[in-house]
PDB file of C-alpha atoms in Angstrom:
ATOM      1  CA  MET A 164      33.475  -4.061  33.607  1.00  0.00           C
ATOM      2  CA  VAL A 165      30.562  -6.442  34.366  1.00  0.00           C
ATOM      3  CA  ARG A 166      27.787  -6.632  31.783  1.00  0.00           C
ATOM      4  CA  GLY A 167      24.248  -6.527  33.046  1.00  0.00           C
ATOM      5  CA  LYS A 168      21.616  -8.918  31.978  1.00  0.00           C
ATOM      6  CA  THR A 169      20.014  -7.684  28.792  1.00  0.00           C
ATOM      7  CA  GLU A 170      16.268  -7.815  28.655  1.00  0.00           C
ATOM      8  CA  ILE A 171      15.151  -9.626  25.455  1.00  0.00           C
ATOM      9  CA  LYS A 172      12.674  -7.406  23.757  1.00  0.00           C
ATOM     10  CA  ARG A 173      12.493  -5.172  20.679  1.00  0.00           C
ATOM     11  CA  ILE A 174      14.850  -2.219  20.841  1.00  0.00           C
ATOM     12  CA  GLU A 175      12.693   0.891  20.278  1.00  0.00           C
ATOM     13  CA  ASN A 176      15.482   3.327  19.233  1.00  0.00           C
ATOM     14  CA  ALA A 177      16.182   2.701  15.495  1.00  0.00           C
ATOM     15  CA  THR A 178      19.863   3.701  15.782  1.00  0.00           C
ATOM     16  CA  SER A 179      20.513   1.432  18.780  1.00  0.00           C
ATOM     17  CA  ARG A 180      18.636  -1.365  17.058  1.00  0.00           C
ATOM     18  CA  GLN A 181      20.813  -0.980  13.911  1.00  0.00           C
ATOM     19  CA  VAL A 182      24.082  -0.944  15.962  1.00  0.00           C
ATOM     20  CA  THR A 183      22.929  -3.990  18.006  1.00  0.00           C
ATOM     21  CA  PHE A 184      21.965  -5.837  14.731  1.00  0.00           C
ATOM     22  CA  SER A 185      25.402  -5.172  13.146  1.00  0.00           C
ATOM     23  CA  LYS A 186      27.295  -6.381  16.288  1.00  0.00           C
ATOM     24  CA  ARG A 187      25.200  -9.384  16.949  1.00  0.00           C
ATOM     25  CA  ARG A 188      25.150 -10.393  13.225  1.00  0.00           C
ATOM     26  CA  GLY A 189      28.925 -10.362  13.171  1.00  0.00           C
ATOM     27  CA  GLY A 190      29.089 -12.483  16.319  1.00  0.00           C
ATOM     28  CA  LEU A 191      26.515 -14.902  14.971  1.00  0.00           C
ATOM     29  CA  LEU A 192      28.439 -15.261  11.633  1.00  0.00           C
ATOM     30  CA  LYS A 193      31.657 -15.803  13.586  1.00  0.00           C
ATOM     31  CA  LYS A 194      30.037 -18.473  15.770  1.00  0.00           C
ATOM     32  CA  ALA A 195      28.601 -20.251  12.703  1.00  0.00           C
ATOM     33  CA  PHE A 196      32.134 -20.281  11.085  1.00  0.00           C
ATOM     34  CA  GLU A 197      33.754 -21.624  14.293  1.00  0.00           C
ATOM     35  CA  LEU A 198      31.078 -24.391  14.641  1.00  0.00           C
ATOM     36  CA  SER A 199      31.648 -25.550  11.081  1.00  0.00           C
ATOM     37  CA  VAL A 200      35.517 -25.626  11.391  1.00  0.00           C
ATOM     38  CA  LEU A 201      35.695 -27.011  14.939  1.00  0.00           C
ATOM     39  CA  CYS A 202      33.032 -29.648  14.588  1.00  0.00           C
ATOM     40  CA  ASP A 203      33.167 -30.326  10.848  1.00  0.00           C
ATOM     41  CA  ALA A 204      29.530 -29.555  10.657  1.00  0.00           C
ATOM     42  CA  GLU A 205      27.591 -28.363   7.652  1.00  0.00           C
ATOM     43  CA  VAL A 206      26.350 -24.944   8.599  1.00  0.00           C
ATOM     44  CA  SER A 207      24.276 -22.433   6.705  1.00  0.00           C
ATOM     45  CA  LEU A 208      23.093 -19.149   8.130  1.00  0.00           C
ATOM     46  CA  ILE A 209      20.741 -16.756   6.301  1.00  0.00           C
ATOM     47  CA  ILE A 210      19.853 -13.392   7.812  1.00  0.00           C
ATOM     48  CA  PHE A 211      17.598 -10.717   6.447  1.00  0.00           C
ATOM     49  CA  SER A 212      17.797  -7.304   8.001  1.00  0.00           C
ATOM     50  CA  GLN A 213      14.661  -5.233   8.681  1.00  0.00           C
ATOM     51  CA  LYS A 214      15.244  -3.375   5.450  1.00  0.00           C
ATOM     52  CA  GLY A 215      15.498  -6.718   3.539  1.00  0.00           C
ATOM     53  CA  LYS A 216      19.259  -6.827   3.087  1.00  0.00           C
ATOM     54  CA  LEU A 217      20.588 -10.437   2.860  1.00  0.00           C
ATOM     55  CA  PHE A 218      23.600 -11.649   4.940  1.00  0.00           C
ATOM     56  CA  GLU A 219      24.624 -15.326   4.716  1.00  0.00           C
ATOM     57  CA  PHE A 220      27.296 -17.830   5.696  1.00  0.00           C
ATOM     58  CA  SER A 221      27.562 -21.378   4.507  1.00  0.00           C
ATOM     59  CA  SER A 222      30.302 -23.934   5.158  1.00  0.00           C
ATOM     60  CA  SER A 223      29.448 -25.449   1.773  1.00  0.00           C
ATOM     61  CA  SER A 224      26.882 -24.399  -0.901  1.00  0.00           C
ATOM     62  CA  THR A 225      23.852 -22.800   0.652  1.00  0.00           C
ATOM     63  CA  ASN A 226      21.581 -24.262  -1.988  1.00  0.00           C
ATOM     64  CA  LYS A 227      23.021 -27.710  -1.403  1.00  0.00           C
ATOM     65  CA  THR A 228      22.476 -27.294   2.388  1.00  0.00           C
ATOM     66  CA  ILE A 229      18.818 -26.129   1.783  1.00  0.00           C
ATOM     67  CA  GLU A 230      18.122 -29.128  -0.490  1.00  0.00           C
ATOM     68  CA  ARG A 231      19.497 -31.422   2.143  1.00  0.00           C
ATOM     69  CA  TYR A 232      17.303 -29.700   4.727  1.00  0.00           C
ATOM     70  CA  GLN A 233      14.168 -30.024   2.577  1.00  0.00           C
ATOM     71  CA  LYS A 234      14.853 -33.679   1.892  1.00  0.00           C
ATOM     72  CA  ASN A 235      15.365 -34.364   5.563  1.00  0.00           C
ATOM     73  CA  ASP A 236      12.259 -32.328   6.375  1.00  0.00           C
ATOM     74  CA  LYS A 237      10.180 -34.377   3.849  1.00  0.00           C
ATOM     75  CA  ASN A 238      11.462 -37.642   5.470  1.00  0.00           C
ATOM     76  CA  LEU A 239      10.521 -36.320   8.853  1.00  0.00           C
ATOM     77  CA  ARG A 240       7.121 -35.235   7.739  1.00  0.00           C
ATOM     78  CA  HIS A 241       6.591 -38.612   6.064  1.00  0.00           C
ATOM     79  CA  ASP A 242       7.690 -40.426   9.207  1.00  0.00           C
ATOM     80  CA  LYS A 243       5.428 -38.282  11.263  1.00  0.00           C
ATOM     81  CA  ILE A 244       2.425 -39.010   8.977  1.00  0.00           C
ATOM     82  CA  LEU A 245       3.152 -42.703   9.146  1.00  0.00           C
ATOM     83  CA  LEU A 246       3.482 -42.531  12.925  1.00  0.00           C
ATOM     84  CA  GLU A 247       0.079 -40.673  13.111  1.00  0.00           C
ATOM     85  CA  GLN A 248      -1.552 -43.223  10.873  1.00  0.00           C
ATOM     86  CA  THR A 249      -0.096 -46.145  12.823  1.00  0.00           C
ATOM     87  CA  THR A 250      -1.170 -44.530  16.076  1.00  0.00           C
ATOM     88  CA  GLU A 251      -4.755 -43.979  14.823  1.00  0.00           C
ATOM     89  CA  HIS A 252      -4.950 -47.611  13.557  1.00  0.00           C
ATOM     90  CA  LEU A 253      -3.700 -48.874  16.929  1.00  0.00           C
ATOM     91  CA  LYS A 254      -6.263 -46.715  18.794  1.00  0.00           C
ATOM     92  CA  GLU A 255      -9.050 -48.115  16.637  1.00  0.00           C
ATOM     93  CA  GLU A 256      -7.699 -51.651  17.218  1.00  0.00           C
ATOM     94  CA  VAL A 257      -7.666 -51.148  21.009  1.00  0.00           C
ATOM     95  CA  MET A 258     -11.262 -49.781  20.972  1.00  0.00           C
ATOM     96  CA  SER A 259     -12.416 -52.827  18.871  1.00  0.00           C
ATOM     97  CA  MET A 260     -10.619 -55.246  21.234  1.00  0.00           C
ATOM     98  CA  THR A 261     -12.106 -53.484  24.300  1.00  0.00           C
ATOM     99  CA  ARG A 262     -15.588 -53.891  22.815  1.00  0.00           C
ATOM    100  CA  ASN A 263     -14.908 -57.548  22.127  1.00  0.00           C
ATOM    101  CA  LEU A 264     -13.603 -58.081  25.599  1.00  0.00           C
ATOM    102  CA  GLU A 265     -16.764 -56.475  27.080  1.00  0.00           C
ATOM    103  CA  VAL A 266     -18.979 -58.825  24.957  1.00  0.00           C
ATOM    104  CA  LEU A 267     -16.879 -61.817  26.118  1.00  0.00           C
ATOM    105  CA  GLU A 268     -17.057 -60.772  29.765  1.00  0.00           C
ATOM    106  CA  ASN A 269     -20.864 -60.413  29.503  1.00  0.00           C
ATOM    107  CA  SER A 270     -21.212 -63.798  27.810  1.00  0.00           C
ATOM    108  CA  LYS A 271     -18.950 -65.355  30.500  1.00  0.00           C
ATOM    109  CA  ARG A 272     -20.976 -63.889  33.331  1.00  0.00           C
ATOM    110  CA  ARG A 273     -24.184 -65.145  31.757  1.00  0.00           C
ATOM    111  CA  LEU A 274     -22.804 -68.687  31.344  1.00  0.00           C
ATOM    112  CA  LEU A 275     -21.858 -68.552  34.977  1.00  0.00           C
ATOM    113  CA  GLY A 276     -25.477 -67.609  35.852  1.00  0.00           C
ATOM    114  CA  GLU A 277     -24.694 -63.968  36.726  1.00  0.00           C
ATOM    115  CA  ASP A 278     -26.347 -60.799  35.408  1.00  0.00           C
ATOM    116  CA  LEU A 279     -29.337 -62.732  34.052  1.00  0.00           C
ATOM    117  CA  GLU A 280     -31.916 -60.174  35.344  1.00  0.00           C
ATOM    118  CA  SER A 281     -31.570 -58.023  32.202  1.00  0.00           C
ATOM    119  CA  CYS A 282     -31.904 -60.956  29.798  1.00  0.00           C
ATOM    120  CA  SER A 283     -34.889 -61.550  27.647  1.00  0.00           C
ATOM    121  CA  ILE A 284     -36.456 -65.021  27.212  1.00  0.00           C
ATOM    122  CA  ASP A 285     -34.712 -65.412  23.852  1.00  0.00           C
ATOM    123  CA  GLU A 286     -31.352 -64.489  25.447  1.00  0.00           C
ATOM    124  CA  LEU A 287     -31.956 -67.023  28.257  1.00  0.00           C
ATOM    125  CA  GLU A 288     -32.809 -69.716  25.799  1.00  0.00           C
ATOM    126  CA  MET A 289     -29.689 -68.936  23.805  1.00  0.00           C
ATOM    127  CA  VAL A 290     -27.585 -69.245  27.028  1.00  0.00           C
ATOM    128  CA  GLU A 291     -29.301 -72.482  27.870  1.00  0.00           C
ATOM    129  CA  GLY A 292     -28.587 -73.841  24.381  1.00  0.00           C
ATOM    130  CA  GLN A 293     -24.975 -72.831  24.750  1.00  0.00           C
ATOM    131  CA  LEU A 294     -24.735 -74.610  28.091  1.00  0.00           C
ATOM    132  CA  ASP A 295     -26.340 -77.724  26.680  1.00  0.00           C
ATOM    133  CA  GLN A 296     -23.915 -77.748  23.781  1.00  0.00           C
ATOM    134  CA  SER A 297     -21.020 -77.197  26.124  1.00  0.00           C
ATOM    135  CA  LEU A 298     -22.144 -80.170  28.265  1.00  0.00           C
ATOM    136  CA  ARG A 299     -22.376 -82.420  25.161  1.00  0.00           C
ATOM    137  CA  ASN A 300     -18.908 -81.348  24.066  1.00  0.00           C
ATOM    138  CA  ILE A 301     -17.453 -81.984  27.577  1.00  0.00           C
ATOM    139  CA  ARG A 302     -19.149 -85.392  27.803  1.00  0.00           C
ATOM    140  CA  ALA A 303     -17.896 -86.406  24.313  1.00  0.00           C
ATOM    141  CA  LYS A 304     -14.375 -85.314  25.241  1.00  0.00           C
ATOM    142  CA  LYS A 305     -14.566 -87.203  28.490  1.00  0.00           C
ATOM    143  CA  GLU A 306     -15.814 -90.349  26.762  1.00  0.00           C
ATOM    144  CA  LYS A 307     -13.061 -90.138  24.167  1.00  0.00           C
ATOM    145  CA  VAL A 308     -10.392 -89.764  26.842  1.00  0.00           C
ATOM    146  CA  LEU A 309     -11.806 -92.717  28.856  1.00  0.00           C
ATOM    147  CA  MET A 310     -11.888 -94.901  25.747  1.00  0.00           C
ATOM    148  CA  GLU A 311      -8.204 -93.991  24.943  1.00  0.00           C
ATOM    149  CA  LYS A 312      -7.231 -94.801  28.503  1.00  0.00           C
ATOM    150  CA  ASN A 313      -9.089 -98.085  28.472  1.00  0.00           C
ATOM    151  CA  ALA A 314      -7.403 -99.004  25.249  1.00  0.00           C
ATOM    152  CA  GLU A 315      -4.016 -98.166  26.642  1.00  0.00           C
ATOM    153  CA  LEU A 316      -4.731-100.254  29.785  1.00  0.00           C
ATOM    154  CA  ARG A 317      -5.960-103.135  27.648  1.00  0.00           C
ATOM    155  CA  GLU A 318      -2.793-103.050  25.611  1.00  0.00           C
ATOM    156  CA  LYS A 319      -0.595-103.031  28.738  1.00  0.00           C
ATOM    157  CA  TYR A 320      -2.572-105.891  30.312  1.00  0.00           C
ATOM    158  CA  GLU A 321      -2.368-108.005  27.193  1.00  0.00           C
ATOM    159  CA  ALA A 322       1.363-107.427  26.979  1.00  0.00           C
ATOM    160  CA  LEU A 323       1.885-108.739  30.509  1.00  0.00           C
ATOM    161  CA  PRO A 324       2.782-112.504  30.932  1.00  0.00           C
ATOM    162  CA  LEU A 325       0.139-114.508  32.736  1.00  0.00           C
ATOM    163  CA  PRO A 326       0.970-115.334  36.337  1.00  0.00           C
ATOM    164  CA  LEU A 327       2.848-118.627  36.885  1.00  0.00           C
ATOM    165  CA  PHE A 328       0.276-120.342  39.041  1.00  0.00           C
ATOM    166  CA  ILE A 329      -2.523-119.864  36.516  1.00  0.00           C
ATOM    167  CA  ASP A 330      -0.363-121.515  33.866  1.00  0.00           C
ATOM    168  CA  GLN A 331       0.208-124.457  36.143  1.00  0.00           C
ATOM    169  CA  GLN A 332      -3.430-124.955  37.006  1.00  0.00           C
ATOM    170  CA  GLU A 333      -4.411-125.064  33.323  1.00  0.00           C
ATOM    171  CA  ASP A 334      -1.759-127.680  32.677  1.00  0.00           C
ATOM    172  CA  GLU A 335      -2.964-129.991  35.578  1.00  0.00           C
ATOM    173  CA  SER A 336      -5.635-132.594  35.051  1.00  0.00           C
ATOM    174  CA  PRO A 337      -9.037-132.285  36.801  1.00  0.00           C
ATOM    175  CA  GLN A 338      -8.060-135.144  39.133  1.00  0.00           C
ATOM    176  CA  ALA A 339      -4.972-133.339  40.331  1.00  0.00           C
ATOM    177  CA  ARG A 340      -7.030-130.280  41.123  1.00  0.00           C
ATOM    178  CA  LYS A 341      -9.421-132.313  43.375  1.00  0.00           C
ATOM    179  CA  MET A 342      -6.550-133.541  45.472  1.00  0.00           C
ATOM    180  CA  GLU A 343      -7.201-133.209  49.155  1.00  0.00           C
ATOM    181  CA  VAL A 344      -4.830-131.315  51.321  1.00  0.00           C
ATOM    182  CA  ASP A 345      -4.475-132.365  55.006  1.00  0.00           C
ATOM    183  CA  THR A 346      -4.644-129.288  57.170  1.00  0.00           C
ATOM    184  CA  GLN A 347      -4.974-131.009  60.534  1.00  0.00           C
ATOM    185  CA  LEU A 348      -8.019-128.950  61.234  1.00  0.00           C
ATOM    186  CA  PHE A 349     -10.317-130.455  63.968  1.00  0.00           C
ATOM    187  CA  ILE A 350     -13.914-129.359  64.557  1.00  0.00           C
ATOM    188  CA  GLY A 351     -15.337-130.106  67.941  1.00  0.00           C
ATOM    189  CA  PHE A 352     -14.352-130.035  71.676  1.00  0.00           C
ATOM    190  CA  PRO A 353     -10.695-130.276  72.407  1.00  0.00           C
ATOM    191  CA  GLU A 354      -9.553-133.608  73.809  1.00  0.00           C
ATOM    192  CA  ARG A 355      -8.397-133.721  77.480  1.00  0.00           C
TER     193      ARG A 355
END
């Protein structure tokens, strides 16, 4: 015989409801026992009937299982609270960083000469001062780099030996330097 699908809703007939409760309670207790034996799981099942009668199954002590559950539940609640606090802190940090980014973007645009229409005279003077200070800093850095490069080049140049022909000229006497060299160069009309 094929069972039909049972609609899950409260059974109105009290006798039918009591019979169904007894059968399903037995099946549920049997499944809890099987789960604890087959899977070596700690299972506790507590059932109160409509009249307040207690039915229970536990693979170990019910009180021990409940204490374990409460401890685990406290840890979960504590973790959840920490997660919520961390999330809230991160949201505040993101909002703060977003505001800072907007301020920096506005400042950058003004330094590039954009969005100046809404600026007051004081703000324009402040931007001008920032640009002047930036130029001074850039020129100082450029001068420092050039001085360092010049010093490096001077050190390299001083470390090089002087060319050979300069050494020889300094060793020669002034008379030797005035010596004439015959180049056979003739100025005038060519001879026929």
